[in-house]
């Protein structure tokens, strides 16, 4: 039987020298929410209630982010984080997993889906990196534009989470994700995939989302008008509806 952690406190998981923390709510097939660069599990607060009404939701905080371990803990990088989440899936005995990843979290989720094809049934990529390329300086210069094209009331949360992680770790993590392309993994992904993008995303342009969806067999692409890079915060009702409708559709039943 899969492990059933209590909801009364955050849970810590360690493997291979890396660590994360997670909270759990709801019942049903599992959904793992994976935040992005400078993000935290708190970025999903407008989505968890809707998702947890029909699923068991695991809200992850990677080391040095959000409620995760303190900033002095090393970041395992994109591939290290993916290996850690794959190990968590094994530890909890999860099957029929849905991975929902935002930005760097989507990038990580692609790697997890490639590592655990028999356990990951659905993949939702929200404004995901993975095909993003270019110098870190350009990424940094686009951050202010990305902030003002989304929900302005959310900017203090972005600043607070980024400050907790610290500029050095953010700079290192940005370099890691820009060096790591998922291009070769995409044609072999077996999870049913939904790619969701904000039409006003100034950090990872919608053209990258369309390329991502085109490279994944059977993937669906949805663009949310007036939403920016943090699409699940900018347009939570639209995002939740897209995800729940996608999960409710009859997909191929695995043996």
PDB file of C-alpha atoms in Angstrom:
ATOM      1  CA  UNK A   1       0.000   0.000   0.000  1.00  0.00           C
ATOM      2  CA  UNK A   2       1.254   3.550  -0.704  1.00  0.00           C
ATOM      3  CA  UNK A   3       2.482   5.498   2.316  1.00  0.00           C
ATOM      4  CA  UNK A   4      -0.188   7.913   3.611  1.00  0.00           C
ATOM      5  CA  UNK A   5       1.518  10.842   5.312  1.00  0.00           C
ATOM      6  CA  UNK A   6      -0.394  12.896   7.842  1.00  0.00           C
ATOM      7  CA  UNK A   7      -1.662  16.347   6.857  1.00  0.00           C
ATOM      8  CA  UNK A   8      -0.860  17.819  10.273  1.00  0.00           C
ATOM      9  CA  UNK A   9       2.671  19.026   9.464  1.00  0.00           C
ATOM     10  CA  UNK A  10       5.040  19.513   6.532  1.00  0.00           C
ATOM     11  CA  UNK A  11       6.933  16.370   5.584  1.00  0.00           C
ATOM     12  CA  UNK A  12      10.603  16.208   4.735  1.00  0.00           C
ATOM     13  CA  UNK A  13      12.124  13.803   2.211  1.00  0.00           C
ATOM     14  CA  UNK A  14      15.819  13.246   1.551  1.00  0.00           C
ATOM     15  CA  UNK A  15      17.565  11.146  -1.063  1.00  0.00           C
ATOM     16  CA  UNK A  16      21.062  11.225  -2.557  1.00  0.00           C
ATOM     17  CA  UNK A  17      22.116  14.206  -0.469  1.00  0.00           C
ATOM     18  CA  UNK A  18      19.214  16.392  -1.686  1.00  0.00           C
ATOM     19  CA  UNK A  19      16.015  17.277   0.160  1.00  0.00           C
ATOM     20  CA  UNK A  20      12.539  18.734  -0.216  1.00  0.00           C
ATOM     21  CA  UNK A  21       9.487  19.365   1.914  1.00  0.00           C
ATOM     22  CA  UNK A  22       5.860  18.794   0.985  1.00  0.00           C
ATOM     23  CA  UNK A  23       2.329  19.222   2.302  1.00  0.00           C
ATOM     24  CA  UNK A  24      -0.581  16.924   1.452  1.00  0.00           C
ATOM     25  CA  UNK A  25      -4.321  17.470   1.163  1.00  0.00           C
ATOM     26  CA  UNK A  26      -7.307  15.771  -0.481  1.00  0.00           C
ATOM     27  CA  UNK A  27      -8.020  12.204  -1.566  1.00  0.00           C
ATOM     28  CA  UNK A  28      -7.868  10.404  -4.908  1.00  0.00           C
ATOM     29  CA  UNK A  29      -5.237   9.907  -7.580  1.00  0.00           C
ATOM     30  CA  UNK A  30      -2.088  11.910  -6.759  1.00  0.00           C
ATOM     31  CA  UNK A  31      -1.160  15.312  -8.144  1.00  0.00           C
ATOM     32  CA  UNK A  32       2.337  16.681  -7.477  1.00  0.00           C
ATOM     33  CA  UNK A  33       2.721  20.457  -7.784  1.00  0.00           C
ATOM     34  CA  UNK A  34       6.268  21.563  -8.660  1.00  0.00           C
ATOM     35  CA  UNK A  35       7.099  25.273  -8.357  1.00  0.00           C
ATOM     36  CA  UNK A  36       9.530  27.217 -10.512  1.00  0.00           C
ATOM     37  CA  UNK A  37      12.691  29.256 -10.095  1.00  0.00           C
ATOM     38  CA  UNK A  38      12.303  31.732  -7.203  1.00  0.00           C
ATOM     39  CA  UNK A  39       8.884  30.204  -6.495  1.00  0.00           C
ATOM     40  CA  UNK A  40       7.392  28.186  -3.644  1.00  0.00           C
ATOM     41  CA  UNK A  41       4.466  25.940  -2.857  1.00  0.00           C
ATOM     42  CA  UNK A  42       2.521  29.058  -1.875  1.00  0.00           C
ATOM     43  CA  UNK A  43       2.229  29.985  -5.546  1.00  0.00           C
ATOM     44  CA  UNK A  44      -0.413  27.229  -5.884  1.00  0.00           C
ATOM     45  CA  UNK A  45      -2.754  28.441  -3.140  1.00  0.00           C
ATOM     46  CA  UNK A  46      -5.438  29.488  -5.654  1.00  0.00           C
ATOM     47  CA  UNK A  47      -5.312  26.044  -7.271  1.00  0.00           C
ATOM     48  CA  UNK A  48      -5.027  23.542  -4.415  1.00  0.00           C
ATOM     49  CA  UNK A  49      -8.652  23.749  -3.176  1.00  0.00           C
ATOM     50  CA  UNK A  50     -10.070  23.043  -6.648  1.00  0.00           C
ATOM     51  CA  UNK A  51      -7.605  20.210  -7.337  1.00  0.00           C
ATOM     52  CA  UNK A  52      -7.918  18.660  -3.867  1.00  0.00           C
ATOM     53  CA  UNK A  53     -11.692  18.317  -4.245  1.00  0.00           C
ATOM     54  CA  UNK A  54     -11.052  15.237  -6.435  1.00  0.00           C
ATOM     55  CA  UNK A  55      -7.341  14.390  -6.022  1.00  0.00           C
ATOM     56  CA  UNK A  56      -4.702  13.911  -3.357  1.00  0.00           C
ATOM     57  CA  UNK A  57      -2.450  16.945  -3.808  1.00  0.00           C
ATOM     58  CA  UNK A  58       1.219  17.054  -2.838  1.00  0.00           C
ATOM     59  CA  UNK A  59       2.554  20.621  -2.747  1.00  0.00           C
ATOM     60  CA  UNK A  60       6.350  20.530  -2.995  1.00  0.00           C
ATOM     61  CA  UNK A  61       8.943  23.016  -1.764  1.00  0.00           C
ATOM     62  CA  UNK A  62      12.425  22.323  -3.101  1.00  0.00           C
ATOM     63  CA  UNK A  63      15.440  22.977  -0.866  1.00  0.00           C
ATOM     64  CA  UNK A  64      16.009  26.720  -0.252  1.00  0.00           C
ATOM     65  CA  UNK A  65      12.559  27.652  -1.597  1.00  0.00           C
ATOM     66  CA  UNK A  66       9.365  28.547   0.297  1.00  0.00           C
ATOM     67  CA  UNK A  67       8.863  26.239   3.267  1.00  0.00           C
ATOM     68  CA  UNK A  68      11.699  24.053   2.016  1.00  0.00           C
ATOM     69  CA  UNK A  69      14.998  23.614   3.787  1.00  0.00           C
ATOM     70  CA  UNK A  70      17.005  26.782   4.577  1.00  0.00           C
ATOM     71  CA  UNK A  71      18.852  28.596   1.773  1.00  0.00           C
ATOM     72  CA  UNK A  72      22.252  27.220   2.804  1.00  0.00           C
ATOM     73  CA  UNK A  73      21.158  23.787   1.542  1.00  0.00           C
ATOM     74  CA  UNK A  74      22.543  23.184  -1.920  1.00  0.00           C
ATOM     75  CA  UNK A  75      20.261  23.195  -4.929  1.00  0.00           C
ATOM     76  CA  UNK A  76      20.422  19.844  -6.739  1.00  0.00           C
ATOM     77  CA  UNK A  77      19.822  21.464 -10.149  1.00  0.00           C
ATOM     78  CA  UNK A  78      17.116  20.524 -12.620  1.00  0.00           C
ATOM     79  CA  UNK A  79      18.152  16.901 -13.077  1.00  0.00           C
ATOM     80  CA  UNK A  80      18.962  16.416  -9.410  1.00  0.00           C
ATOM     81  CA  UNK A  81      15.538  17.769  -8.431  1.00  0.00           C
ATOM     82  CA  UNK A  82      13.906  15.416 -10.948  1.00  0.00           C
ATOM     83  CA  UNK A  83      15.766  12.425  -9.496  1.00  0.00           C
ATOM     84  CA  UNK A  84      14.673  13.485  -6.006  1.00  0.00           C
ATOM     85  CA  UNK A  85      10.998  13.741  -7.014  1.00  0.00           C
ATOM     86  CA  UNK A  86      11.205  10.369  -8.788  1.00  0.00           C
ATOM     87  CA  UNK A  87      12.615   8.903  -5.563  1.00  0.00           C
ATOM     88  CA  UNK A  88       9.737  10.502  -3.608  1.00  0.00           C
ATOM     89  CA  UNK A  89       7.213   8.883  -5.959  1.00  0.00           C
ATOM     90  CA  UNK A  90       8.877   5.516  -5.316  1.00  0.00           C
ATOM     91  CA  UNK A  91       9.028   6.124  -1.547  1.00  0.00           C
ATOM     92  CA  UNK A  92       5.305   6.937  -1.367  1.00  0.00           C
ATOM     93  CA  UNK A  93       4.377   4.109  -3.727  1.00  0.00           C
ATOM     94  CA  UNK A  94       2.468   6.465  -5.998  1.00  0.00           C
ATOM     95  CA  UNK A  95       0.885   5.393  -9.287  1.00  0.00           C
ATOM     96  CA  UNK A  96      -1.383   7.196 -11.768  1.00  0.00           C
ATOM     97  CA  UNK A  97       0.547  10.364 -10.967  1.00  0.00           C
ATOM     98  CA  UNK A  98      -0.219  13.775 -12.426  1.00  0.00           C
ATOM     99  CA  UNK A  99       2.738  16.164 -12.437  1.00  0.00           C
ATOM    100  CA  UNK A 100       1.914  19.863 -12.696  1.00  0.00           C
ATOM    101  CA  UNK A 101       5.028  21.991 -13.065  1.00  0.00           C
ATOM    102  CA  UNK A 102       5.395  25.739 -13.477  1.00  0.00           C
ATOM    103  CA  UNK A 103       8.379  27.286 -15.302  1.00  0.00           C
ATOM    104  CA  UNK A 104      11.486  25.491 -13.954  1.00  0.00           C
ATOM    105  CA  UNK A 105       9.064  23.101 -12.237  1.00  0.00           C
ATOM    106  CA  UNK A 106       7.683  22.114 -15.642  1.00  0.00           C
ATOM    107  CA  UNK A 107      11.242  21.571 -16.861  1.00  0.00           C
ATOM    108  CA  UNK A 108      11.881  19.317 -13.843  1.00  0.00           C
ATOM    109  CA  UNK A 109       8.563  17.518 -14.386  1.00  0.00           C
ATOM    110  CA  UNK A 110       9.526  16.578 -17.958  1.00  0.00           C
ATOM    111  CA  UNK A 111      12.601  14.839 -16.577  1.00  0.00           C
ATOM    112  CA  UNK A 112      10.502  13.063 -13.911  1.00  0.00           C
ATOM    113  CA  UNK A 113       8.034  11.846 -16.540  1.00  0.00           C
ATOM    114  CA  UNK A 114      10.962  10.469 -18.561  1.00  0.00           C
ATOM    115  CA  UNK A 115      12.419   8.767 -15.469  1.00  0.00           C
ATOM    116  CA  UNK A 116       9.106   7.224 -14.292  1.00  0.00           C
ATOM    117  CA  UNK A 117       6.957   6.578 -17.399  1.00  0.00           C
ATOM    118  CA  UNK A 118       4.999   3.768 -15.725  1.00  0.00           C
ATOM    119  CA  UNK A 119       3.953   5.919 -12.762  1.00  0.00           C
ATOM    120  CA  UNK A 120       3.360   9.310 -14.412  1.00  0.00           C
ATOM    121  CA  UNK A 121       0.105   9.219 -16.373  1.00  0.00           C
ATOM    122  CA  UNK A 122      -0.504  12.948 -16.859  1.00  0.00           C
ATOM    123  CA  UNK A 123       1.776  15.920 -17.307  1.00  0.00           C
ATOM    124  CA  UNK A 124       0.706  19.577 -17.133  1.00  0.00           C
ATOM    125  CA  UNK A 125       3.376  22.065 -18.197  1.00  0.00           C
ATOM    126  CA  UNK A 126       2.640  25.671 -17.217  1.00  0.00           C
ATOM    127  CA  UNK A 127       4.927  28.211 -18.910  1.00  0.00           C
ATOM    128  CA  UNK A 128       7.699  25.624 -18.657  1.00  0.00           C
ATOM    129  CA  UNK A 129      11.350  26.168 -19.362  1.00  0.00           C
ATOM    130  CA  UNK A 130      13.244  23.311 -20.999  1.00  0.00           C
ATOM    131  CA  UNK A 131      13.566  24.824 -24.452  1.00  0.00           C
ATOM    132  CA  UNK A 132      14.557  28.252 -23.185  1.00  0.00           C
ATOM    133  CA  UNK A 133      18.037  29.294 -24.284  1.00  0.00           C
ATOM    134  CA  UNK A 134      20.294  32.327 -24.082  1.00  0.00           C
ATOM    135  CA  UNK A 135      22.442  34.136 -21.513  1.00  0.00           C
ATOM    136  CA  UNK A 136      21.370  34.386 -17.874  1.00  0.00           C
ATOM    137  CA  UNK A 137      21.589  38.176 -18.104  1.00  0.00           C
ATOM    138  CA  UNK A 138      18.766  38.245 -20.656  1.00  0.00           C
ATOM    139  CA  UNK A 139      16.613  36.108 -18.342  1.00  0.00           C
ATOM    140  CA  UNK A 140      17.337  38.490 -15.466  1.00  0.00           C
ATOM    141  CA  UNK A 141      16.472  41.539 -17.576  1.00  0.00           C
ATOM    142  CA  UNK A 142      13.105  40.005 -18.500  1.00  0.00           C
ATOM    143  CA  UNK A 143      12.102  39.423 -14.866  1.00  0.00           C
ATOM    144  CA  UNK A 144      10.771  42.979 -14.229  1.00  0.00           C
ATOM    145  CA  UNK A 145       8.726  42.835 -17.444  1.00  0.00           C
ATOM    146  CA  UNK A 146       7.367  39.433 -16.452  1.00  0.00           C
ATOM    147  CA  UNK A 147       6.306  40.802 -13.060  1.00  0.00           C
ATOM    148  CA  UNK A 148       4.285  43.718 -14.422  1.00  0.00           C
ATOM    149  CA  UNK A 149       2.479  41.675 -17.097  1.00  0.00           C
ATOM    150  CA  UNK A 150       0.864  39.456 -14.452  1.00  0.00           C
ATOM    151  CA  UNK A 151      -1.195  39.968 -11.299  1.00  0.00           C
ATOM    152  CA  UNK A 152       0.359  43.041  -9.645  1.00  0.00           C
ATOM    153  CA  UNK A 153      -0.877  42.025  -6.176  1.00  0.00           C
ATOM    154  CA  UNK A 154       1.291  38.909  -6.437  1.00  0.00           C
ATOM    155  CA  UNK A 155       4.560  40.833  -6.873  1.00  0.00           C
ATOM    156  CA  UNK A 156       5.312  41.019  -3.093  1.00  0.00           C
ATOM    157  CA  UNK A 157       5.142  37.209  -2.892  1.00  0.00           C
ATOM    158  CA  UNK A 158       7.546  36.919  -5.854  1.00  0.00           C
ATOM    159  CA  UNK A 159       9.973  39.342  -4.192  1.00  0.00           C
ATOM    160  CA  UNK A 160       9.743  37.633  -0.786  1.00  0.00           C
ATOM    161  CA  UNK A 161      10.385  34.147  -2.173  1.00  0.00           C
ATOM    162  CA  UNK A 162      13.236  35.353  -4.362  1.00  0.00           C
ATOM    163  CA  UNK A 163      14.817  37.157  -1.403  1.00  0.00           C
ATOM    164  CA  UNK A 164      14.615  34.040   0.751  1.00  0.00           C
ATOM    165  CA  UNK A 165      16.414  31.973  -1.861  1.00  0.00           C
ATOM    166  CA  UNK A 166      19.005  34.671  -2.504  1.00  0.00           C
ATOM    167  CA  UNK A 167      20.521  36.089  -5.689  1.00  0.00           C
ATOM    168  CA  UNK A 168      23.484  33.701  -5.848  1.00  0.00           C
ATOM    169  CA  UNK A 169      21.347  30.561  -5.734  1.00  0.00           C
ATOM    170  CA  UNK A 170      18.903  32.035  -8.245  1.00  0.00           C
ATOM    171  CA  UNK A 171      21.785  32.926 -10.580  1.00  0.00           C
ATOM    172  CA  UNK A 172      23.245  29.407 -10.290  1.00  0.00           C
ATOM    173  CA  UNK A 173      19.851  27.767 -10.829  1.00  0.00           C
ATOM    174  CA  UNK A 174      19.122  29.964 -13.856  1.00  0.00           C
ATOM    175  CA  UNK A 175      22.417  28.909 -15.429  1.00  0.00           C
ATOM    176  CA  UNK A 176      21.658  25.254 -14.768  1.00  0.00           C
ATOM    177  CA  UNK A 177      18.237  25.344 -16.408  1.00  0.00           C
ATOM    178  CA  UNK A 178      19.487  27.303 -19.429  1.00  0.00           C
ATOM    179  CA  UNK A 179      22.202  24.701 -20.008  1.00  0.00           C
ATOM    180  CA  UNK A 180      19.726  21.810 -19.850  1.00  0.00           C
ATOM    181  CA  UNK A 181      17.546  21.212 -22.913  1.00  0.00           C
ATOM    182  CA  UNK A 182      14.741  18.636 -22.863  1.00  0.00           C
ATOM    183  CA  UNK A 183      14.463  18.570 -26.668  1.00  0.00           C
ATOM    184  CA  UNK A 184      15.616  14.945 -26.991  1.00  0.00           C
ATOM    185  CA  UNK A 185      13.247  13.723 -24.251  1.00  0.00           C
ATOM    186  CA  UNK A 186      10.048  15.173 -25.697  1.00  0.00           C
ATOM    187  CA  UNK A 187       9.330  12.700 -28.555  1.00  0.00           C
ATOM    188  CA  UNK A 188       9.543   9.759 -26.129  1.00  0.00           C
ATOM    189  CA  UNK A 189       7.237  11.039 -23.391  1.00  0.00           C
ATOM    190  CA  UNK A 190       4.286   8.701 -22.813  1.00  0.00           C
ATOM    191  CA  UNK A 191       2.241  10.750 -20.319  1.00  0.00           C
ATOM    192  CA  UNK A 192      -0.854  12.504 -21.637  1.00  0.00           C
ATOM    193  CA  UNK A 193       0.264  16.119 -21.733  1.00  0.00           C
ATOM    194  CA  UNK A 194      -1.400  19.508 -21.450  1.00  0.00           C
ATOM    195  CA  UNK A 195       0.724  22.596 -22.117  1.00  0.00           C
ATOM    196  CA  UNK A 196      -0.769  25.788 -20.616  1.00  0.00           C
ATOM    197  CA  UNK A 197       0.665  29.244 -21.298  1.00  0.00           C
ATOM    198  CA  UNK A 198      -0.097  32.821 -20.434  1.00  0.00           C
ATOM    199  CA  UNK A 199      -0.574  34.830 -23.620  1.00  0.00           C
ATOM    200  CA  UNK A 200       1.353  37.746 -22.035  1.00  0.00           C
ATOM    201  CA  UNK A 201       4.284  35.684 -20.738  1.00  0.00           C
ATOM    202  CA  UNK A 202       7.328  37.953 -21.087  1.00  0.00           C
ATOM    203  CA  UNK A 203       9.778  35.502 -19.513  1.00  0.00           C
ATOM    204  CA  UNK A 204       9.150  32.307 -21.486  1.00  0.00           C
ATOM    205  CA  UNK A 205       7.316  33.402 -24.658  1.00  0.00           C
ATOM    206  CA  UNK A 206       4.246  31.489 -25.880  1.00  0.00           C
ATOM    207  CA  UNK A 207       6.154  30.490 -29.027  1.00  0.00           C
ATOM    208  CA  UNK A 208       8.234  28.197 -26.798  1.00  0.00           C
ATOM    209  CA  UNK A 209       5.057  26.660 -25.407  1.00  0.00           C
ATOM    210  CA  UNK A 210       3.797  25.909 -28.891  1.00  0.00           C
ATOM    211  CA  UNK A 211       7.153  24.310 -29.798  1.00  0.00           C
ATOM    212  CA  UNK A 212       7.030  22.239 -26.631  1.00  0.00           C
ATOM    213  CA  UNK A 213       3.523  20.959 -27.342  1.00  0.00           C
ATOM    214  CA  UNK A 214       4.348  20.190 -30.978  1.00  0.00           C
ATOM    215  CA  UNK A 215       7.295  18.021 -29.929  1.00  0.00           C
ATOM    216  CA  UNK A 216       5.348  15.871 -27.416  1.00  0.00           C
ATOM    217  CA  UNK A 217       3.200  13.106 -28.954  1.00  0.00           C
ATOM    218  CA  UNK A 218      -0.493  13.942 -28.610  1.00  0.00           C
ATOM    219  CA  UNK A 219       0.080  17.006 -26.411  1.00  0.00           C
ATOM    220  CA  UNK A 220      -2.580  19.690 -26.221  1.00  0.00           C
ATOM    221  CA  UNK A 221      -1.757  23.411 -26.114  1.00  0.00           C
ATOM    222  CA  UNK A 222      -3.931  26.008 -24.370  1.00  0.00           C
ATOM    223  CA  UNK A 223      -3.191  29.731 -24.137  1.00  0.00           C
ATOM    224  CA  UNK A 224      -4.872  31.894 -21.495  1.00  0.00           C
ATOM    225  CA  UNK A 225      -5.589  35.492 -22.588  1.00  0.00           C
ATOM    226  CA  UNK A 226      -4.354  38.332 -20.360  1.00  0.00           C
ATOM    227  CA  UNK A 227      -2.324  35.944 -18.168  1.00  0.00           C
ATOM    228  CA  UNK A 228       1.425  36.347 -17.790  1.00  0.00           C
ATOM    229  CA  UNK A 229       4.207  33.987 -16.742  1.00  0.00           C
ATOM    230  CA  UNK A 230       2.555  32.842 -13.501  1.00  0.00           C
ATOM    231  CA  UNK A 231      -0.542  31.664 -15.342  1.00  0.00           C
ATOM    232  CA  UNK A 232      -2.042  29.691 -12.427  1.00  0.00           C
ATOM    233  CA  UNK A 233      -1.967  32.857 -10.281  1.00  0.00           C
ATOM    234  CA  UNK A 234      -2.999  35.330 -12.980  1.00  0.00           C
ATOM    235  CA  UNK A 235      -6.006  33.270 -14.123  1.00  0.00           C
ATOM    236  CA  UNK A 236      -6.670  30.579 -11.488  1.00  0.00           C
ATOM    237  CA  UNK A 237     -10.245  29.779 -12.497  1.00  0.00           C
ATOM    238  CA  UNK A 238      -9.290  29.275 -16.146  1.00  0.00           C
ATOM    239  CA  UNK A 239      -6.183  27.287 -15.199  1.00  0.00           C
ATOM    240  CA  UNK A 240      -8.077  25.027 -12.774  1.00  0.00           C
ATOM    241  CA  UNK A 241     -10.817  24.380 -15.313  1.00  0.00           C
ATOM    242  CA  UNK A 242      -8.327  23.482 -18.043  1.00  0.00           C
ATOM    243  CA  UNK A 243      -6.495  21.050 -15.747  1.00  0.00           C
ATOM    244  CA  UNK A 244      -9.593  19.388 -14.282  1.00  0.00           C
ATOM    245  CA  UNK A 245     -11.269  19.013 -17.686  1.00  0.00           C
ATOM    246  CA  UNK A 246      -8.072  17.464 -19.040  1.00  0.00           C
ATOM    247  CA  UNK A 247      -7.816  15.010 -16.146  1.00  0.00           C
ATOM    248  CA  UNK A 248     -11.506  14.091 -16.392  1.00  0.00           C
ATOM    249  CA  UNK A 249     -11.217  13.033 -20.029  1.00  0.00           C
ATOM    250  CA  UNK A 250     -10.926   9.345 -20.728  1.00  0.00           C
ATOM    251  CA  UNK A 251      -7.314   8.586 -21.571  1.00  0.00           C
ATOM    252  CA  UNK A 252      -5.609   5.387 -22.540  1.00  0.00           C
ATOM    253  CA  UNK A 253      -5.860   2.864 -19.671  1.00  0.00           C
ATOM    254  CA  UNK A 254      -2.492   1.416 -18.793  1.00  0.00           C
ATOM    255  CA  UNK A 255      -2.001  -2.265 -18.116  1.00  0.00           C
TER     256      UNK A 255
END
